[in-house]
Structures are given as structure tokens and as C-alpha cells.
Coordinates of C-alpha atoms in Angstrom, one line a residue:
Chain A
X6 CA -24.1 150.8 158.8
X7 CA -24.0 151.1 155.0
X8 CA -21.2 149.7 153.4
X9 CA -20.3 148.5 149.8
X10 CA -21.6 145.4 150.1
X11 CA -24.9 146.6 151.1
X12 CA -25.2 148.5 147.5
X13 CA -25.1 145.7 145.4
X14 CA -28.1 145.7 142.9
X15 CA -29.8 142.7 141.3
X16 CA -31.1 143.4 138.0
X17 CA -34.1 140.9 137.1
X18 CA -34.3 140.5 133.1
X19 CA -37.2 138.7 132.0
X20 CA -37.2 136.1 129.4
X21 CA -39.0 138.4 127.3
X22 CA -36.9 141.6 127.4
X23 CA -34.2 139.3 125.7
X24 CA -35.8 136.7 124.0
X25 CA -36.5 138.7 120.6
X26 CA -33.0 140.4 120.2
X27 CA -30.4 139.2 117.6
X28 CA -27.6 137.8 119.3
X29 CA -25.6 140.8 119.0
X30 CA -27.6 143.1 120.9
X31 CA -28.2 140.2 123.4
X32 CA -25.0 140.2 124.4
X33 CA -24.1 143.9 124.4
X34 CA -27.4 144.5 126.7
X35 CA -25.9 142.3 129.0
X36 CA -22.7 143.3 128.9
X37 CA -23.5 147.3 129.4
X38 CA -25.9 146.3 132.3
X39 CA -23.1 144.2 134.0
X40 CA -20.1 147.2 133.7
X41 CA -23.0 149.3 135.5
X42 CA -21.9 147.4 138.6
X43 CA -25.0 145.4 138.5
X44 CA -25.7 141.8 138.9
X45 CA -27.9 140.3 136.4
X46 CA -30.6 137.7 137.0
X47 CA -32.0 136.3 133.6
X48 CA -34.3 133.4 132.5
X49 CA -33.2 131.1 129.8
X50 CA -29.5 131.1 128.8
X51 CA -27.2 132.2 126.2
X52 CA -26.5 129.5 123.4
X53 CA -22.7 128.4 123.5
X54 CA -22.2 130.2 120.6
X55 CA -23.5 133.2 122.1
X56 CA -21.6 132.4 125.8
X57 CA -18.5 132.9 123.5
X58 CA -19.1 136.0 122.3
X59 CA -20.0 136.9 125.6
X60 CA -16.7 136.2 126.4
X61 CA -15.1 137.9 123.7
X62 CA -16.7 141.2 123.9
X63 CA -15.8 140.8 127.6
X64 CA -12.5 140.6 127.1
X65 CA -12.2 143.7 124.8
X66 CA -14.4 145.7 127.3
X67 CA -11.3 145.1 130.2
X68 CA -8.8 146.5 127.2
X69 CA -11.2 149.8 127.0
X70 CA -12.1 150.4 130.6
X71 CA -10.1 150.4 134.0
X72 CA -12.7 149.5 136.2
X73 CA -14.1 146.8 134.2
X74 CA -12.5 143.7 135.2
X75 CA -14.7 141.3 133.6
X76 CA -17.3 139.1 134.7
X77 CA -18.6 136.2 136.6
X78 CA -21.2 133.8 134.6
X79 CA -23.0 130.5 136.1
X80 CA -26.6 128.9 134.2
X81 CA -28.9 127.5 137.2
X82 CA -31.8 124.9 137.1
X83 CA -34.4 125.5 139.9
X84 CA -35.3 122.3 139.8
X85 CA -33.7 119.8 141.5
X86 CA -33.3 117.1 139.4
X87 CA -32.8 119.4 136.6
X88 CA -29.3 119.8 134.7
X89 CA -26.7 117.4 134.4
X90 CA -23.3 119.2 134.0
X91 CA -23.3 117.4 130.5
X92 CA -26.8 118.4 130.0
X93 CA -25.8 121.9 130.4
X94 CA -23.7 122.0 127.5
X95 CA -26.5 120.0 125.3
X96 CA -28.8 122.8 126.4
X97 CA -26.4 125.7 125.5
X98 CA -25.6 124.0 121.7
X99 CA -29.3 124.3 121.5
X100 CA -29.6 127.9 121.8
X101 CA -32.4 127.9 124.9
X102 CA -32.8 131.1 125.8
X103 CA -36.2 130.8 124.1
X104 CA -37.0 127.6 124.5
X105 CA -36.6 126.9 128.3
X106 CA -37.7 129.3 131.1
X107 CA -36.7 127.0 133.4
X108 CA -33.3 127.9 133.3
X109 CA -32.0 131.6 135.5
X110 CA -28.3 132.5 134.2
X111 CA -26.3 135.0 136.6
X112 CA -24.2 137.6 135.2
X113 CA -22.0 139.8 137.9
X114 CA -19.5 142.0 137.4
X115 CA -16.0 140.4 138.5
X116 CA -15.3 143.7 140.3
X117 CA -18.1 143.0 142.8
X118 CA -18.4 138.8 142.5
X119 CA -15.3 137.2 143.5
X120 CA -17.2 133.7 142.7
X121 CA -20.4 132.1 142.1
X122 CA -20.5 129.1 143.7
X123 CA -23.6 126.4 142.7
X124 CA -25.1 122.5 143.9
X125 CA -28.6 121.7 142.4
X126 CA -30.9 123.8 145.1
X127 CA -28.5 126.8 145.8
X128 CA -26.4 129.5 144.3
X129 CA -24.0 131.1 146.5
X130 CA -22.5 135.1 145.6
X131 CA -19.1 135.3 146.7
X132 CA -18.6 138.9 146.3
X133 CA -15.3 141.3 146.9
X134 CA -14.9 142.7 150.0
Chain B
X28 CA -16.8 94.3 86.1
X29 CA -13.0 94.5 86.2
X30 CA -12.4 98.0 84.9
X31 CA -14.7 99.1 87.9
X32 CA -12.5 96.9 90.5
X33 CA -9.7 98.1 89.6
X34 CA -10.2 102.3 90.0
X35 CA -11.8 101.4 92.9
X36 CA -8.7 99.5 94.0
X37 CA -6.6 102.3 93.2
X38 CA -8.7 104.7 94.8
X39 CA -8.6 103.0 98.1
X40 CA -4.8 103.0 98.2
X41 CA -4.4 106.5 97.0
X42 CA -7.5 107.6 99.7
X43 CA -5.6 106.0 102.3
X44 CA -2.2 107.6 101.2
X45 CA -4.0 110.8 101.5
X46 CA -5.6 110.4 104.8
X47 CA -2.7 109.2 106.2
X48 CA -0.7 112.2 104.9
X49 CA -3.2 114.8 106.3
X50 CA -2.6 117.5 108.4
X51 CA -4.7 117.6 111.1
X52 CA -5.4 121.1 113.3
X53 CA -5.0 119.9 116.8
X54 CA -5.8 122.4 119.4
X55 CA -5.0 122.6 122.6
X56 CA -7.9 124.4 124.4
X57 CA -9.0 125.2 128.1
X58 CA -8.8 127.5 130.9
X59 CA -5.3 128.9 132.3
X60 CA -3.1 127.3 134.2
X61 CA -4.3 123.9 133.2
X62 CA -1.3 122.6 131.5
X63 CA -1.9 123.2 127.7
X64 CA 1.5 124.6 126.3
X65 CA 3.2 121.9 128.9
X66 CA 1.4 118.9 127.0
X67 CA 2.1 120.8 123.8
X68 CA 5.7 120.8 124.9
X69 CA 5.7 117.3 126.0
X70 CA 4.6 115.7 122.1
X71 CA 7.2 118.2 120.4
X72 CA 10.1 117.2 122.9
X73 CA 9.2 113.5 121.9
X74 CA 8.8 113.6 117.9
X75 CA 10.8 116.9 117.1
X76 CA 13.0 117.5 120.4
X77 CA 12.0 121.3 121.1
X78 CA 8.9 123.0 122.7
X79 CA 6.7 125.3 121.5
X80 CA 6.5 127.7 124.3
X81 CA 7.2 128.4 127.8
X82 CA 5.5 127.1 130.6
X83 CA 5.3 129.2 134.2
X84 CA 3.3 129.1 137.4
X85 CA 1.8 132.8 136.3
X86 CA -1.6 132.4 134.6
X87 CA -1.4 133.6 131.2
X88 CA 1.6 132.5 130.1
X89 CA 0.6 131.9 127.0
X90 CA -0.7 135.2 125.5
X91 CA -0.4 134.4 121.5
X92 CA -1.6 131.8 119.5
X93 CA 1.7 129.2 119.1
X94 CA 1.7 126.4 116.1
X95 CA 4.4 124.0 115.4
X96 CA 4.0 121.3 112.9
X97 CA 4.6 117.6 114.3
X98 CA 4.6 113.9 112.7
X99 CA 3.3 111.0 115.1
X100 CA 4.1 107.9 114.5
X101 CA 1.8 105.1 116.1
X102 CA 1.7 101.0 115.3
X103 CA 2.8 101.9 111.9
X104 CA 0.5 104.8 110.8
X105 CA 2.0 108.3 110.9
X106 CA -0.1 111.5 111.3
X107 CA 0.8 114.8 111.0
X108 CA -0.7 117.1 113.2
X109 CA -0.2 121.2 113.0
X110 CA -0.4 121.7 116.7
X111 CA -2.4 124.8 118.1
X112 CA -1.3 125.4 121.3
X113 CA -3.7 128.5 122.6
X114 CA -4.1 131.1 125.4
X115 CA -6.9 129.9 128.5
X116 CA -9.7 131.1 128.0
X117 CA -10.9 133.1 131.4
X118 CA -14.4 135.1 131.9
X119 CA -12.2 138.1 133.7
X120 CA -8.9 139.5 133.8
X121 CA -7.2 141.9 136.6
X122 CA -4.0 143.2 136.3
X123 CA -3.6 142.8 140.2
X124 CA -3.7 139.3 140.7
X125 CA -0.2 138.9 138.9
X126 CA 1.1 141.5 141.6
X127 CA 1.1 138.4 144.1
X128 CA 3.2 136.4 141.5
X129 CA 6.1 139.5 141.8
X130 CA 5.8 141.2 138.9
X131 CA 5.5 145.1 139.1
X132 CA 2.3 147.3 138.2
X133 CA 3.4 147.9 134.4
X134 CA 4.6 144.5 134.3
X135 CA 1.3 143.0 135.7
X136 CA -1.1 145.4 133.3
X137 CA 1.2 144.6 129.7
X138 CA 0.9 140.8 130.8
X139 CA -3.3 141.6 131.5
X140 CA -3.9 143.7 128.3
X141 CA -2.2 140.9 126.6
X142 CA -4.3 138.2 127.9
X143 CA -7.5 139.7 127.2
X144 CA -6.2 139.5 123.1
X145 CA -5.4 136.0 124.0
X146 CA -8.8 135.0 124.5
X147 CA -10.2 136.7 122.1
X148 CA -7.7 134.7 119.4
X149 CA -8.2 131.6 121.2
X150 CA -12.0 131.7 120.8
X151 CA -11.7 133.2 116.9
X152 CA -9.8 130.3 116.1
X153 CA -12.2 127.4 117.1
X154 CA -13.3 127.3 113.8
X155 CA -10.0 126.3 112.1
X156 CA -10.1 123.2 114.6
X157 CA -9.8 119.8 113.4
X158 CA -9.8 117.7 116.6
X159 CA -9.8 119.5 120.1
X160 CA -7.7 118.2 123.3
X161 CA -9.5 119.9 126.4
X162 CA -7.1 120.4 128.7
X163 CA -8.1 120.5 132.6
X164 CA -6.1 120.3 135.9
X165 CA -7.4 117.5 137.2
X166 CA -6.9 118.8 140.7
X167 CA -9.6 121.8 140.4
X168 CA -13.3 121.7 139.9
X169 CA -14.1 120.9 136.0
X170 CA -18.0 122.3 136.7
X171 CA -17.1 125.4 135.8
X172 CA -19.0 128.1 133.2
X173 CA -15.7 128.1 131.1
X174 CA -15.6 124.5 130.5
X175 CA -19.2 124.4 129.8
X176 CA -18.4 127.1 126.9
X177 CA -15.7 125.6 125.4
X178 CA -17.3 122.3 125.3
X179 CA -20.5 123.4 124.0
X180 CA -18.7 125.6 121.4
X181 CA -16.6 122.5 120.3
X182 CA -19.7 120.7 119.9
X183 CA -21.7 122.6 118.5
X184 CA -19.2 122.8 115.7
X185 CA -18.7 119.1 115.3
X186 CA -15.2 119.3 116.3
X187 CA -14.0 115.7 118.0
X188 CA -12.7 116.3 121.8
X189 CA -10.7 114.7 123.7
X190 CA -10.5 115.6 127.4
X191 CA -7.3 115.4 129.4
X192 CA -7.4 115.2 132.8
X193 CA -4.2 116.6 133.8
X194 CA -1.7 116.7 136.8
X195 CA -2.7 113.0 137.9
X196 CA 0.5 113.4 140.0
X197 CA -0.6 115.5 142.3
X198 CA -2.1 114.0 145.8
X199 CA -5.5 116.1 145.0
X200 CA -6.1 115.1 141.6
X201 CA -9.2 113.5 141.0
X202 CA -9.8 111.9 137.5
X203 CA -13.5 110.5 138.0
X204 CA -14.6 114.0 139.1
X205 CA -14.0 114.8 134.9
X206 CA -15.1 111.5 134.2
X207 CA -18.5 112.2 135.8
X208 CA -18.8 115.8 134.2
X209 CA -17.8 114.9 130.6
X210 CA -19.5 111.5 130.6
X211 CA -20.1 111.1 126.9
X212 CA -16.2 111.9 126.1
X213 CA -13.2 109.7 125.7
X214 CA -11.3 111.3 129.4
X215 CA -7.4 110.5 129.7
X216 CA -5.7 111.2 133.0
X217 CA -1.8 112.3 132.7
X218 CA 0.9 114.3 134.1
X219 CA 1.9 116.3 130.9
X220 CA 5.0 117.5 133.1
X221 CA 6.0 114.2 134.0
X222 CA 5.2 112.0 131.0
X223 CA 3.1 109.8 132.4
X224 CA 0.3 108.0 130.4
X225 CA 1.4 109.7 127.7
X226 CA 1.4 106.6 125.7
X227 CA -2.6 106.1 126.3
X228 CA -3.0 110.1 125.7
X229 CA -1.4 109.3 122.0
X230 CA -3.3 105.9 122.0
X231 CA -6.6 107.9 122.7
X232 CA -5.9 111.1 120.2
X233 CA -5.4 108.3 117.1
X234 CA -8.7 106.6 118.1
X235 CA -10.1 110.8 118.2
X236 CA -8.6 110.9 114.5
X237 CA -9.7 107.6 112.9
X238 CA -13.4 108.1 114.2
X239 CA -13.5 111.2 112.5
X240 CA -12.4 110.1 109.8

């Protein structure tokens, strides 16, 4: 039986589509696919400075629109020995979105992801019910 | 050889005069509910005897950017700090979840429209930072995306941090947990609300000043 939860859609955005944008349109791409109910799935990641105005433009999306709530963000390292939790926010000051495909970042609408939960070899999707 | 000793001289004592005097931007940075304004609170009741804000159990309290202008005195060296005391920074915002703290619809969606400002101030004014105290509640998970943003951010600007790991007194506070995720920062566990280890948080922020100067 077909229920919300069964509708969610996981939009895969490869390193490429993003990797030649200006960090403006960066984040407004992902922020438009996000309020389209969608959950983003991205290599690389944002550079801090870029996670911030992520944040921002978040923030003034929720003041424009009623059903945008905001969103749920987490960086993951496939590999298992991967990223330290300090490492993370080396990696981020170093802007890697082009420089390291081995990072995914998830983007989800907070409407839809209640939390992202994450240990070194799994990501867990809490959504809404 | 004398005429340059003694400008020198002279420019050491009127250097240290000056650095002494300075006013540094201390802001107070982190996600809600952590216990920033309360700390804020706690360093003006002891040097000017008033708070900056108020303090409640609903997140986003603290919905403006508050500043109040305070003088530390510490083994004989006085600093004056402007302290910043600014709204949490959150990745989401909905009115509903401050229905379950009692407050009614229009209440709950000023109080939300109001936030969302708040973190958009709170992130603008990183720049104006001098030093940063990262405030987290010591009993919740510090691995979180917002941490990693505001550290990152503070870094990536240069901007010294010091990382409180606050509300040691409560039975599930754990203090090596931030220890482990903010290994390469100086980490000071107190109960802002309580005043304890507040002398080693004031011992700590003067160590965060001198090495930046």
C-alpha cells in the first residue's frame, strides 16, 4: 500500500553537475532541488564557507514559504577509515567539492527528514512520518 | 645606540598599554539551546552585575544580536571585551515545535519568523569576530553538521576558538565526547548556570587572547 513514505525521491548529483558553478549558483541549485521535496545525494562537499550560506539562504527560504521548513545536511566518507570529525572541518575550510570525490553529502528537506543519523560505514534517514 | 633603545623602550610600554586597553569582539556562537546568552549572563553578573538577555527552556530565545561591553580583570591584566552574545544557529526552523513548549499558533510562527533572521545575523556577523567561544551542551552529541559549520567557518577565518563544554552538572554530560571531536582546541567543561569552573573558563579565554596576540 502506497503511502508518503513510499514517495520519497533520491536525487543523485554528480560531482560534475556542480563542480564548475560559482558558489552562488551551487547553493541555490541545491537549495531549489531540496524545497522540491527531494533528497539530495552529491559527491564532494560544500566548503564551510559555502555550508554557511547554505544555511543562510535556508533560513530566508522558511521566511518566504510555508511548507519549507528547512533542511537536514550530513557529509559522509565511504571509507571506513576515512574522516575524522576534526578532519571534516579541515576538509570543508578547504573547499573539496572539487578536489575529493570521495566524499557523498546528503541534503533532505526537513519536512520529509526528521534526522540523519551517521557512524563510519552507515547513514541512517530518519524521515517524518 | 641609545637613541634607538630608548623609542624602542617607549614603544614597548605604550604597545602594551594599548593591547591591554583593546577591545576585543567576543562572540558567543553555537547551536540553540546550548547555553550561550546564560554564559554571557554569567561574566556580566560577575564584572558589571546585570545580564544581557534572557534565558528560557524554548529554543530560540535569543532572536537578535545582544552586545554589552565588559572589563575582565585577571592576575593583574584587564581586558575589555565587547561581548556578542548571538542567536543558535539551526539548519531548520518550524513554527510547530514551539507548540509543545505552550505557546499558541501566532505566538509559535512570530517566535519562528524571528529565528530564521537570527541565524542569518548570527552567521553575517562572524566576520566582526575577534575570538570565538563555541558554546555546546555537553550532554548532546557535538558530531553534528552545525558544529562542523561553525567551526570550519571560524577557522577558516582565523578567528581563535575556544570550546565550552557546557552543563557539566547534568548526570549525562560528557566532556571527553567534545574533547575527542574538537581535538586540536583548548575544551573547558562548566555549568554556565551554576558558576562552576568559571574561573578556568576565564583562565582559558586570556590564554585564547594572549596567543592571538
Amino acid at each position: 500500500m502506497a503511502n508518503k513514505k513510499s514517495n520519497v525521491t533520491l536525487q543523485f548529483i554528480p560531482y560534475s553537475e556542480l563542480a564548475y558553478l560559482t558558489s552562488y549558483k551551487r547553493v541555490k541549485k541545491l537549495l531549489e532541488v531540496v524545497s522540491e521535496e527531494r533528497i539530495i545525494l552529491f559527491q564532494g562537499r560544500l566548503s564551510s564557507e559555502e555550508e554557511a550560506d547554505l544555511i543562510e539562504e535556508t533560513m530566508k527560504k522558511i521566511g518566504k514559504s510555508k511548507k519549507f521548513k528547512g533542511i537536514e545536511l550530513t557529509t559522509f566518507s565511504p571509507k571506513v577509515t576515512g574522516l575524522s570529525f576534526f578532519n571534516q572541518v579541515r576538509e570543508g575550510i578547504a573547499g573539496f567539492l572539487v578536489g575529493n570525490r570521495d566524499i557523498l553529502t546528503i541534503i533532505g528537506p526537513a519536512t520529509l527528514v526528521r534526522e540523519i543519523k551517521k557512524d563510519p560505514t552507515k547513514i541512517q534517514l530518519l524521515l517524518r512520518k | 645606540m641609545k637613541i634607538r633603545i630608548i623609542p624602542d623602550f617607549f614603544k614597548r610600554i605604550f604597545a602594551n598599554l594599548f593591547s591591554v586597553k583593546k577591545n576585543i569582539r567576543l562572540g558567543f556562537y553555537g547551536p540553540p539551546n546550548s547555553g550561550k546568552t546564560t554564559l554571557a549572563n554569567r561574566i556580566c553578573k560577575d564584572w558589571l552585575g546585570e545580564e544581557i538577555g534572557k534565558v528560557s527552556k524554548i529554543p530560540h530565545e535569543t532572536r537578535e544580536i545582544q552586545t554589552k561591553e565588559v572589563e575582565i580583570k585577571r592576575k593583574g591584566q584587564t581586558i575589555t571585551f565587547k561581548l556578542v552574545d548571538t542567536p543558535g544557529i539551526a539548519t531548520k526552523i518550524d513554527y510547530e515545535d514551539f507548540l509543545h513548549y505552550g505557546l499558541n499558533v501566532k505566538e509559535s510562527k512570530k517566535r519562528a519568523k524571528e529565528a530564521t533572521r537570527g541565524v542569518v545575523e548570527s552567521i553575517k556577523w562572524l566576520d566582526d569576530m575577534d575570538v570565538v567561544v563555541v558554546v555546546l551542551d555537553s550532554t548532546e552529541n557535538p558530531y553534528t553538521q552545525v558544529n562542523i559549520t561553525i567551526v570550519g567557518n571560524l577557522v577558516a577565518r582565523k578567528i581563535p576558538v575556544l570550546v565550552v563544554a557546557n552543563k557539566i552538572d547534568k548526570r549525562k554530560s560528557d566532556i571527553k565526547k567534545i574533547e575527542a571531536a574538537f581535538p586540536e582546541f583548548d575544551v573547558v567543561g562548566i555549568s554556565a548556570k551554576f558558576g562552576k569552573n568559571i574561573e578556568e573558563f576565564y583562565e582559558s579565554l586570556f590564554n585564547i587572547v594572549k596567543k592571538k596576540r
